[in-house]
Tab-separated table of C-alpha atoms in Angstrom:
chain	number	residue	atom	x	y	z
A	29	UNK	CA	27.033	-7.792	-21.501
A	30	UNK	CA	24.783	-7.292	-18.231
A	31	UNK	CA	21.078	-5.636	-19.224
A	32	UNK	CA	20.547	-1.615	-18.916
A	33	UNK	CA	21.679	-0.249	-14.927
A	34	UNK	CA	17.776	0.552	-15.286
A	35	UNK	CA	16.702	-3.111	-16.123
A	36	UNK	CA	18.825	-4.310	-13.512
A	37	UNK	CA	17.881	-2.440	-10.781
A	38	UNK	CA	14.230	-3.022	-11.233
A	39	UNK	CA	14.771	-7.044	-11.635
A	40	UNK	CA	16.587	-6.338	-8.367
A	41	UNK	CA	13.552	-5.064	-6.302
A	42	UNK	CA	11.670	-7.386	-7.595
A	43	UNK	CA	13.719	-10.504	-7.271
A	44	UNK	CA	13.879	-9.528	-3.845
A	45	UNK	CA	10.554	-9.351	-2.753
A	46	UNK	CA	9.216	-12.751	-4.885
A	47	UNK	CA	11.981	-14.486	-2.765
A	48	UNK	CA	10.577	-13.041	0.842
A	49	UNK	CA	6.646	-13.974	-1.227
A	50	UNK	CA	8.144	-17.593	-1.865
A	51	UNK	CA	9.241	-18.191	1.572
A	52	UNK	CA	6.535	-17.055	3.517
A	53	UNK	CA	3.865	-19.273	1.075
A	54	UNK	CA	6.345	-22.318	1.433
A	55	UNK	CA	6.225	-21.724	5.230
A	56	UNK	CA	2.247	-21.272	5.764
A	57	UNK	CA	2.032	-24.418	3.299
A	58	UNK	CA	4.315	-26.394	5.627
A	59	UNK	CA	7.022	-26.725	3.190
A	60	UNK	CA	10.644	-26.728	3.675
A	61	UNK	CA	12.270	-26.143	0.696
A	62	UNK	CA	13.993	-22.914	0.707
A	63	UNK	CA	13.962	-20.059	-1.743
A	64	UNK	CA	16.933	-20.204	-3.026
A	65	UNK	CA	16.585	-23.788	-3.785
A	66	UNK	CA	13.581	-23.130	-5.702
A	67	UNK	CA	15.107	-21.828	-8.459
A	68	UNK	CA	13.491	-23.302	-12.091
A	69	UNK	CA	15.971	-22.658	-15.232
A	70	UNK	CA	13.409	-21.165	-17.986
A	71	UNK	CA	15.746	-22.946	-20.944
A	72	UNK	CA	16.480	-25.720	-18.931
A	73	UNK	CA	15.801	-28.810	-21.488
A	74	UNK	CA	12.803	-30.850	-20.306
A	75	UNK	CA	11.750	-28.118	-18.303
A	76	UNK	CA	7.906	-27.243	-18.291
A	77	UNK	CA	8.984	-23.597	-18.937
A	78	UNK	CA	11.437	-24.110	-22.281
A	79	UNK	CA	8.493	-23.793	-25.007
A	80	UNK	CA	7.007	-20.654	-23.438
A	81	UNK	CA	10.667	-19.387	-22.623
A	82	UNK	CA	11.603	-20.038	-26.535
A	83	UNK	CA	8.078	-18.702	-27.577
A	84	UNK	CA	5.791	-21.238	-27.510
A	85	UNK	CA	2.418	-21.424	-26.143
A	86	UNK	CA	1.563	-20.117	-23.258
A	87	UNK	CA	-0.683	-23.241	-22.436
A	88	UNK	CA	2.278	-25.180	-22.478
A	89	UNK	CA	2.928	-23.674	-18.402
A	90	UNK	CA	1.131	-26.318	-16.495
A	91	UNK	CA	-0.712	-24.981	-13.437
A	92	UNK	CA	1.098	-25.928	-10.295
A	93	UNK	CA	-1.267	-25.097	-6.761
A	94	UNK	CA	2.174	-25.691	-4.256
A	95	UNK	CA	3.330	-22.399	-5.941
A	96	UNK	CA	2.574	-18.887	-5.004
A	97	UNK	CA	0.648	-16.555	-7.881
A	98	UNK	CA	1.994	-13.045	-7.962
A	99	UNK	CA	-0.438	-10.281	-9.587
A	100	UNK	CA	1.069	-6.999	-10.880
A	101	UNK	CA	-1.657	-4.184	-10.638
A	102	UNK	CA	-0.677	-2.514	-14.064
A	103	UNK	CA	-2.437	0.686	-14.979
A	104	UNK	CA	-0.452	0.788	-18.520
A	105	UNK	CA	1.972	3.342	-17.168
A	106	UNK	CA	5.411	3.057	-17.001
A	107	UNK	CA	6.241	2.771	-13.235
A	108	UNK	CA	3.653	-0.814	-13.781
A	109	UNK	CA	4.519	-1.282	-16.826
A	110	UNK	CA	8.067	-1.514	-16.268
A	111	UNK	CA	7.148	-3.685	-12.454
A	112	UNK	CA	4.920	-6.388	-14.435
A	113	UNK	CA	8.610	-6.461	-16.802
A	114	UNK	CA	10.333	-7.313	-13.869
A	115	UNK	CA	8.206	-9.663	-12.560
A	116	UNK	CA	7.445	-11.847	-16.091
A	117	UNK	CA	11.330	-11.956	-16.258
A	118	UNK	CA	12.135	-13.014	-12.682
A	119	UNK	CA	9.112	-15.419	-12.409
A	120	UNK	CA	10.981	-17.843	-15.165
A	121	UNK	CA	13.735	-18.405	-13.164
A	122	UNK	CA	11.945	-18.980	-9.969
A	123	UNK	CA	8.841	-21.233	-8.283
A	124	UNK	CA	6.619	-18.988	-8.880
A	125	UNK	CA	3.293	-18.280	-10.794
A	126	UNK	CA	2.789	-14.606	-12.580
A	127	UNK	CA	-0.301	-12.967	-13.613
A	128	UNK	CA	-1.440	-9.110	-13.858
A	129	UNK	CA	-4.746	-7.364	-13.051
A	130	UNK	CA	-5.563	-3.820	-15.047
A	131	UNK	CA	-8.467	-1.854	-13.205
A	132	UNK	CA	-10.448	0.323	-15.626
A	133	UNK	CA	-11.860	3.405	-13.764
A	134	UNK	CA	-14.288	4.519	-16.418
A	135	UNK	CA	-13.280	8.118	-15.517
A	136	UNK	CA	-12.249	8.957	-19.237
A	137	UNK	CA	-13.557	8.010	-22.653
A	138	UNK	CA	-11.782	5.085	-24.304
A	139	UNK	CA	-10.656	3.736	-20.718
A	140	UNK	CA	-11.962	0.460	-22.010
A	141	UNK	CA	-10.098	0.387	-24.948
A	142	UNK	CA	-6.632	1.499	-23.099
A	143	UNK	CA	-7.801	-1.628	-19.819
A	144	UNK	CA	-7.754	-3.989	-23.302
A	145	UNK	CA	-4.847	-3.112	-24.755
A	146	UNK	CA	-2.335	-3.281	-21.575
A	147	UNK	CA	-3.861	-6.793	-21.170
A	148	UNK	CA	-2.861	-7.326	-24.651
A	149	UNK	CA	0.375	-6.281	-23.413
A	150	UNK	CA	0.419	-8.436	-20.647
A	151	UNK	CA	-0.415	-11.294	-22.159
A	152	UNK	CA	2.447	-10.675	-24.303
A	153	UNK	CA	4.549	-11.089	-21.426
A	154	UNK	CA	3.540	-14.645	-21.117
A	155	UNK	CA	1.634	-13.457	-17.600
A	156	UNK	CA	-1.046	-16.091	-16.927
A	157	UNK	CA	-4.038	-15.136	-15.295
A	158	UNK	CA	-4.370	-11.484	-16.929
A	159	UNK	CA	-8.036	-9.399	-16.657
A	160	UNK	CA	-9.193	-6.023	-16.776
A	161	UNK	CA	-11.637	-5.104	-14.049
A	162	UNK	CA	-14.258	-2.009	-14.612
A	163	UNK	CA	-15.266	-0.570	-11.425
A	164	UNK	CA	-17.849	2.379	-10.491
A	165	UNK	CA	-15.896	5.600	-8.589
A	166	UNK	CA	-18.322	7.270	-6.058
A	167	UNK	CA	-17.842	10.432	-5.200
A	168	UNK	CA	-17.157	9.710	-0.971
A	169	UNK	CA	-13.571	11.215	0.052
A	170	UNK	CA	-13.491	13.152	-3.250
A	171	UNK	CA	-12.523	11.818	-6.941
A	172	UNK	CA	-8.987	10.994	-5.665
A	173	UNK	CA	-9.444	8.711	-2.610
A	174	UNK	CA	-12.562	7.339	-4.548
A	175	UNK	CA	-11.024	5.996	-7.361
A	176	UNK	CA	-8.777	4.541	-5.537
A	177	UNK	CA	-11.225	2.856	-2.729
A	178	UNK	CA	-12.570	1.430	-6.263
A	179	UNK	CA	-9.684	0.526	-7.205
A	180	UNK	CA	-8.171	-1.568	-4.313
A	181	UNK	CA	-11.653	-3.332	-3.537
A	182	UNK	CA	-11.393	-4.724	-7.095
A	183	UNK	CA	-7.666	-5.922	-6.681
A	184	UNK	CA	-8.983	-7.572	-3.299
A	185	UNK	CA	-11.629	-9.117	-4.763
A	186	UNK	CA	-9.185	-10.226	-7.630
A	187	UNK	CA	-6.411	-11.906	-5.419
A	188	UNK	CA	-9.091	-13.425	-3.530
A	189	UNK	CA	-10.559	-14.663	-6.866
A	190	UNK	CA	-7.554	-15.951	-8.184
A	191	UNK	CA	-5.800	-17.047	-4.963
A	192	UNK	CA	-2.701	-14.667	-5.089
A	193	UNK	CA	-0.450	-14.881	-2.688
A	194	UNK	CA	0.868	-11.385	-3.289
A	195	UNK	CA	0.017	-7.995	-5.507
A	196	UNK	CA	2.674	-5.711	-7.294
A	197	UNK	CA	2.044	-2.302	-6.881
A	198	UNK	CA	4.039	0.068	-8.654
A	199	UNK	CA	4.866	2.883	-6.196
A	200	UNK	CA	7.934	4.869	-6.459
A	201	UNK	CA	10.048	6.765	-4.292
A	202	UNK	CA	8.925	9.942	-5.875
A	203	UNK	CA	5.146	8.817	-4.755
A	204	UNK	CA	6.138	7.974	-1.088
A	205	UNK	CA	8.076	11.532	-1.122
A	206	UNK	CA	4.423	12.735	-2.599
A	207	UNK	CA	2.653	10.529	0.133
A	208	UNK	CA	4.868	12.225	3.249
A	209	UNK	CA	4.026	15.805	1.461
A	210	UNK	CA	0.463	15.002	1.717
A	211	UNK	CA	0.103	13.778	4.943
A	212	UNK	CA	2.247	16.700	6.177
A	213	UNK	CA	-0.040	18.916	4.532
A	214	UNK	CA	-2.978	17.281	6.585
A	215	UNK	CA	-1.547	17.490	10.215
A	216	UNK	CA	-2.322	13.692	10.441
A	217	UNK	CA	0.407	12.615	12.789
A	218	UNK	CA	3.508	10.414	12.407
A	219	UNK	CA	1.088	7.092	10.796
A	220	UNK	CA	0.710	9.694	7.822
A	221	UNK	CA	4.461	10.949	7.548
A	222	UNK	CA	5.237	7.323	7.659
A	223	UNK	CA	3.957	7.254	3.898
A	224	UNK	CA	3.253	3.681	2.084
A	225	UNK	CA	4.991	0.413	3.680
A	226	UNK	CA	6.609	-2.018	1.833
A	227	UNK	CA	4.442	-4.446	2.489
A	228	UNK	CA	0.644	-3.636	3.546
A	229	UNK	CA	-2.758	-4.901	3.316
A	230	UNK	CA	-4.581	-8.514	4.658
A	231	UNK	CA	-1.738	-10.700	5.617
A	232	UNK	CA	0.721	-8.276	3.810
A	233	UNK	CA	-0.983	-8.363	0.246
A	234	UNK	CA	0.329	-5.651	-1.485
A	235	UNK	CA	3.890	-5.096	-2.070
A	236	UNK	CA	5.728	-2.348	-3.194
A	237	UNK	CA	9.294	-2.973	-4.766
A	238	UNK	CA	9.890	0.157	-6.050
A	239	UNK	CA	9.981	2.401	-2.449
A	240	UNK	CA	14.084	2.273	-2.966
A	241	UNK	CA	13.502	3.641	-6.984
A	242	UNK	CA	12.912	6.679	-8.759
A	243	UNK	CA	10.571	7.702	-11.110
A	244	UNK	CA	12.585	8.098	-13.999
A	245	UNK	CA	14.308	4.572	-13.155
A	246	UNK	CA	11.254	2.449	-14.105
A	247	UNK	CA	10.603	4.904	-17.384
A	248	UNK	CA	13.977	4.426	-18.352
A	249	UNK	CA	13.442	0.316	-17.809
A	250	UNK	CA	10.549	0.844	-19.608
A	251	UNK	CA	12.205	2.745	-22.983
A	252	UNK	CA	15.251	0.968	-23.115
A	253	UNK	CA	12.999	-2.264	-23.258
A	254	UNK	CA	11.386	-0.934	-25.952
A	255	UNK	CA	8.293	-1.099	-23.792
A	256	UNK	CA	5.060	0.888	-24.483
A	257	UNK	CA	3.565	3.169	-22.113
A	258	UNK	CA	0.285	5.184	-21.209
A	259	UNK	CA	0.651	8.704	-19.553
A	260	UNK	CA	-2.509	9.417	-18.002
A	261	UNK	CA	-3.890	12.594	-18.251
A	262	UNK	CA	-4.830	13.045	-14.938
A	263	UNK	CA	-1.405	13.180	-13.610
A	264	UNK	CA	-0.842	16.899	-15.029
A	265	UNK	CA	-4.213	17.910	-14.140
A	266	UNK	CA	-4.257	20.400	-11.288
A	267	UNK	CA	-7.611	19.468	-10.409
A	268	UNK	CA	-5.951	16.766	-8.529
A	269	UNK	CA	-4.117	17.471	-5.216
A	270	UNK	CA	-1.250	14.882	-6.097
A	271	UNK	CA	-0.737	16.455	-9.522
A	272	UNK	CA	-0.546	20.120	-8.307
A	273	UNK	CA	2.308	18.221	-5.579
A	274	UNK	CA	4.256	16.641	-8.022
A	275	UNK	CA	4.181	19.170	-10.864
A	276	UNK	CA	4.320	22.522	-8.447
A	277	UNK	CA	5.061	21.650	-5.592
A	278	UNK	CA	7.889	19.169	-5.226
A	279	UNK	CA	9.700	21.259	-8.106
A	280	UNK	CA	9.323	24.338	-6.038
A	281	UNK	CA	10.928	22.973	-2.680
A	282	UNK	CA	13.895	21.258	-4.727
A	283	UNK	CA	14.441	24.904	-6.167
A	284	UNK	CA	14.427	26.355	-2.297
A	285	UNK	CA	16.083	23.377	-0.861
A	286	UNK	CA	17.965	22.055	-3.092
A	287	UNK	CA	18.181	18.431	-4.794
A	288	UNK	CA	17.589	15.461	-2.999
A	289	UNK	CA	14.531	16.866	-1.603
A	290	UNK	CA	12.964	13.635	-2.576
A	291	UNK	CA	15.038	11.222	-1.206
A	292	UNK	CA	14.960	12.617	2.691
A	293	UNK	CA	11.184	12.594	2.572
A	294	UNK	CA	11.563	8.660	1.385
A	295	UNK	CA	14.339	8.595	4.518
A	296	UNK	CA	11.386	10.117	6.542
A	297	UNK	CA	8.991	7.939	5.766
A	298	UNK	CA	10.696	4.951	6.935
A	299	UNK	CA	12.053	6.612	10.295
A	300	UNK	CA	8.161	7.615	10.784
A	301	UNK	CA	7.196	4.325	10.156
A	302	UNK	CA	9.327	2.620	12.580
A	303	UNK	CA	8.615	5.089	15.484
A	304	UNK	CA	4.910	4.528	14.858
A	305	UNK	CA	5.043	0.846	14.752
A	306	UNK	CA	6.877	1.002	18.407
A	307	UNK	CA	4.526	3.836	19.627
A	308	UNK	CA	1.579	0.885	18.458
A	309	UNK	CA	3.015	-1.841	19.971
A	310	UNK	CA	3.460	-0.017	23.767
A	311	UNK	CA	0.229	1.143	23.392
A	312	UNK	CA	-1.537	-2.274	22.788
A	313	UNK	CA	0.562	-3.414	26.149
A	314	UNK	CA	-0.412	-0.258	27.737
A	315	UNK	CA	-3.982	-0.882	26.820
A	316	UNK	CA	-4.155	-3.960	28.849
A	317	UNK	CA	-2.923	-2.099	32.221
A	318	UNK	CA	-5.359	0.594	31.881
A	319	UNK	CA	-8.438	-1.119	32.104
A	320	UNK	CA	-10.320	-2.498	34.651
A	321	UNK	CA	-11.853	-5.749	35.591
A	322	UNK	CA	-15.137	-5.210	33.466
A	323	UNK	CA	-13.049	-4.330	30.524
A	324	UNK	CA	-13.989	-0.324	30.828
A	325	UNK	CA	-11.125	2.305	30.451
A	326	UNK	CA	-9.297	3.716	34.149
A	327	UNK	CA	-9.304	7.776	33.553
A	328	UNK	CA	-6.143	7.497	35.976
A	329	UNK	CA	-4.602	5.125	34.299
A	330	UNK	CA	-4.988	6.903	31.034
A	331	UNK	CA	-3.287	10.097	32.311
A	332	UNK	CA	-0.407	8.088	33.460
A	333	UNK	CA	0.257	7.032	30.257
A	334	UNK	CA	2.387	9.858	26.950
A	335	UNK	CA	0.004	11.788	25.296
A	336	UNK	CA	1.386	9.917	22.064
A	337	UNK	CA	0.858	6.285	23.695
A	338	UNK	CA	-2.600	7.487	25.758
A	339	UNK	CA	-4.265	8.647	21.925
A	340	UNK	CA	-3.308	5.522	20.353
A	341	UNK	CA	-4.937	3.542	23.277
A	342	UNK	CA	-8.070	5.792	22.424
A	343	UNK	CA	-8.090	5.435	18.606
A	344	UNK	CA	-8.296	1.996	19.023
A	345	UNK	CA	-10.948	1.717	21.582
A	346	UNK	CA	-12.814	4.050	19.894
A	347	UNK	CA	-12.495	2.027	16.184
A	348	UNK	CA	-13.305	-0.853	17.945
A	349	UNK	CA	-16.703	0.486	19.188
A	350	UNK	CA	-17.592	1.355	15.756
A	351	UNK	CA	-16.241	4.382	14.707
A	352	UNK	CA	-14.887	3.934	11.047
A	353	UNK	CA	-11.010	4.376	11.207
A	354	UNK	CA	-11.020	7.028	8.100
A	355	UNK	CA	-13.455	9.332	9.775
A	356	UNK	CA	-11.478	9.676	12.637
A	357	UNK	CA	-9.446	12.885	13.081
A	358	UNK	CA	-7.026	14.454	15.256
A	359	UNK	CA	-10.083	16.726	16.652
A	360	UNK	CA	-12.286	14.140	17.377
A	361	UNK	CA	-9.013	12.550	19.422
A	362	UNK	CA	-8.319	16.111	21.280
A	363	UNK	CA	-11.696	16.238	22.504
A	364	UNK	CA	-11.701	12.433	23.901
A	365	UNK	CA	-8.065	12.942	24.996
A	366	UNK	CA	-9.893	16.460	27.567
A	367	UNK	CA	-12.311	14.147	29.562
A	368	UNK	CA	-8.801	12.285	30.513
A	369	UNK	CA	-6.256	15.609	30.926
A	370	UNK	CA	-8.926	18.663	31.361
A	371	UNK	CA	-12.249	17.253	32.671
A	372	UNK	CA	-14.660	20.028	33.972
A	373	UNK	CA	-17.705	17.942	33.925
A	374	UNK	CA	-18.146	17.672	30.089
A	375	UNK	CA	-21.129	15.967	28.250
A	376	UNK	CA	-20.708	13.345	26.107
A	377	UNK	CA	-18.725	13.366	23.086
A	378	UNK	CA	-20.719	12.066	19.239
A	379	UNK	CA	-17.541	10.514	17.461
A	380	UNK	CA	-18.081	9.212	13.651
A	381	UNK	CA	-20.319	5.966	13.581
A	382	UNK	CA	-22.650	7.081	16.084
A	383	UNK	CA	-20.023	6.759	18.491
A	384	UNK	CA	-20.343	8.044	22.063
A	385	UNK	CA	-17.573	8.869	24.398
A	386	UNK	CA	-18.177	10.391	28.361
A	387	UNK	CA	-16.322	10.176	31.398
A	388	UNK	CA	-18.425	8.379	34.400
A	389	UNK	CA	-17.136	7.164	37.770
A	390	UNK	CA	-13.782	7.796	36.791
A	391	UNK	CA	-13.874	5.475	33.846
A	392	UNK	CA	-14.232	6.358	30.144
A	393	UNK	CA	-17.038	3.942	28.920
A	394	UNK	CA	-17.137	4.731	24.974
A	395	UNK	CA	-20.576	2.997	23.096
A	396	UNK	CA	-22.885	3.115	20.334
A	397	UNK	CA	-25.340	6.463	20.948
């Protein structure tokens, strides 16, 4: 008898994306053994895996540097709790090293204790390296995007400690249905509708298995395992904006609309995604036609070019001169975008980063101020 339809389905996702993390390390190493092919039997006798698979030691798995290491971020909850599962499971049966990283906030009392006990728990799991990291939240973005600047600077600084070749998040498709609702909310464009990729970060660090899988799949993984789990309190706070989402407001437009509301804002998220990353891609070629020998922006050139495809060509130039990608917003592009399609002789524009943008001789020149 097969495990749980729950169990399954999360090995599944996660199978999956160790064998795409396996062949892209084999192929940046220079090595041609193929992922399938790299398949170690846990039980196997002789194997350097058969004490720890029978319960042995855990010292007993010999390091081995022309294999990838895989980090699960695990916060103790059961979407990661039920991912770094998965991956101590699927990493016996293939080439692959497992570990897990905790991040301890300090936002609530005892966080220590509860960053301690999941790597007690992931230890457990025969994962090898396991920490907990404490970081310091600021207060810049408010306490939501803080927290979690803090909390992806210390998994970067992690997988660069440890040499990972990959981090687990645990993001659902009820969190990318969350992400859309958000960035809807915001009037950021198609980039936010497009949600959270599969894949994301430096060189594609972070990895999200889970996109295809509900919420309730990973806690049902998770209790049928006989798995422990942490529900953090902030999640039904309403001081957060994600809480008051996923308790109010994603409840309220399944009553109006009907179920399966989450499910088309996942669909959404991936048909955003793919007409951004086109839309990106003809505007770096576009880029290149629109400027002229010095390197400075054509204003006539510009025009030519869709309002969608002319913006992106602006964002960039604009990041590039220094203006910090986060602190640009749609205004700040509307007002750039009028000394191409409504110039009447306008000063210069101050952009984020003491970024300057005007309109001279027919060119755009965009600087430091």
């Amino acid at each position: 008898m097969g495990p749980h339809p729950a169990v399954a389905a999360i090995r599944l996702a996660v199978r999956r994306v160790l064998h795409d993390v396996i062949t892209e390390f084999q192929r940046d190493a220079g090595l041609d053994r193929p992922a399938e092919a790299a398949r170690r039997p846990a039980h196997a006798v002789g194997s350097p895996y058969a004490e720890a698979a029978a319960g042995g030691s855990r010292t007993a798995l010999p390091e081995r540097p022309d294999t990838p290491l895989v980090l699960v971020a695990c916060s103790g909850g059961a979407d990661s709790m039920a991912l770094a599962s998965a991956l101590a499971f699927e990493a016996r049966k293939l080439d692959v090293r497992a570990g897990g990283i905790t991040v301890d906030h300090n936002l609530q009392p005892g966080s220590g204790l509860r960053a301690a006990e999941v790597v007690t728990r992931l230890t457990a799991m025969d994962l090898d390296p396991v920490e907990a990291v404490a970081v310091h939240v600021g207060r810049e973005g408010g306490p939501e995007a803080a927290a979690r600047d803090a909390r992806y600077a210390a998994l970067d600084a992690a997988a660069e400690r440890h040499g990972a070749a990959a981090v687990l998040l645990g993001h659902t498709r009820d969190d990318q249905a969350e992400t859309v609702l958000l960035g809807l909310a915001r009037g950021s464009g198609i980039r936010s509708l497009s949600g959270m990729a599969a894949a994301s970060g430096p060189a594609g660090r972070y990895r999200r298995p889970f996109l295809q899988l509900d919420r309730q799949t990973a806690r049902k993984a998770c209790l049928v395992q006989s798995i422990p789990v942490w529900d953090d309190p902030h999640n039904i706070d309403p001081a957060y904006t994600r809480s008051r989402l996923r308790h109010e407001g994603l409840p309220a437009l399944e009553k109006a609309l009907g179920k399966g509301v989450v499910e088309a804002l996942a669909r959404t998220a991936q048909l955003s995604r793919d007409d951004a990353d086109a839309l990106d891609t003809w505007a770096a070629e576009a880029e290149l036609s629109v400027r002229d020998e010095t390197g400075r922006l054509e204003c006539a050139g510009l025009y030519a070019l869709p309002p969608a495809v002319r913006r992106r060509v602006l964002r960039r130039a604009l990041i590039e001169a220094g203006a910090p990608a986060g602190s640009l917003f749609a205004r700040h592009l509307e007002e750039v975008d009028r000394l191409i399609t409504g110039w009447r002789g306008q000063r210069a524009i101050n952009l984020p980063g003491r970024v300057e943008a005007l309109r001279q001789g027919g060119r755009l020149v965009i600087r430091q101020s």
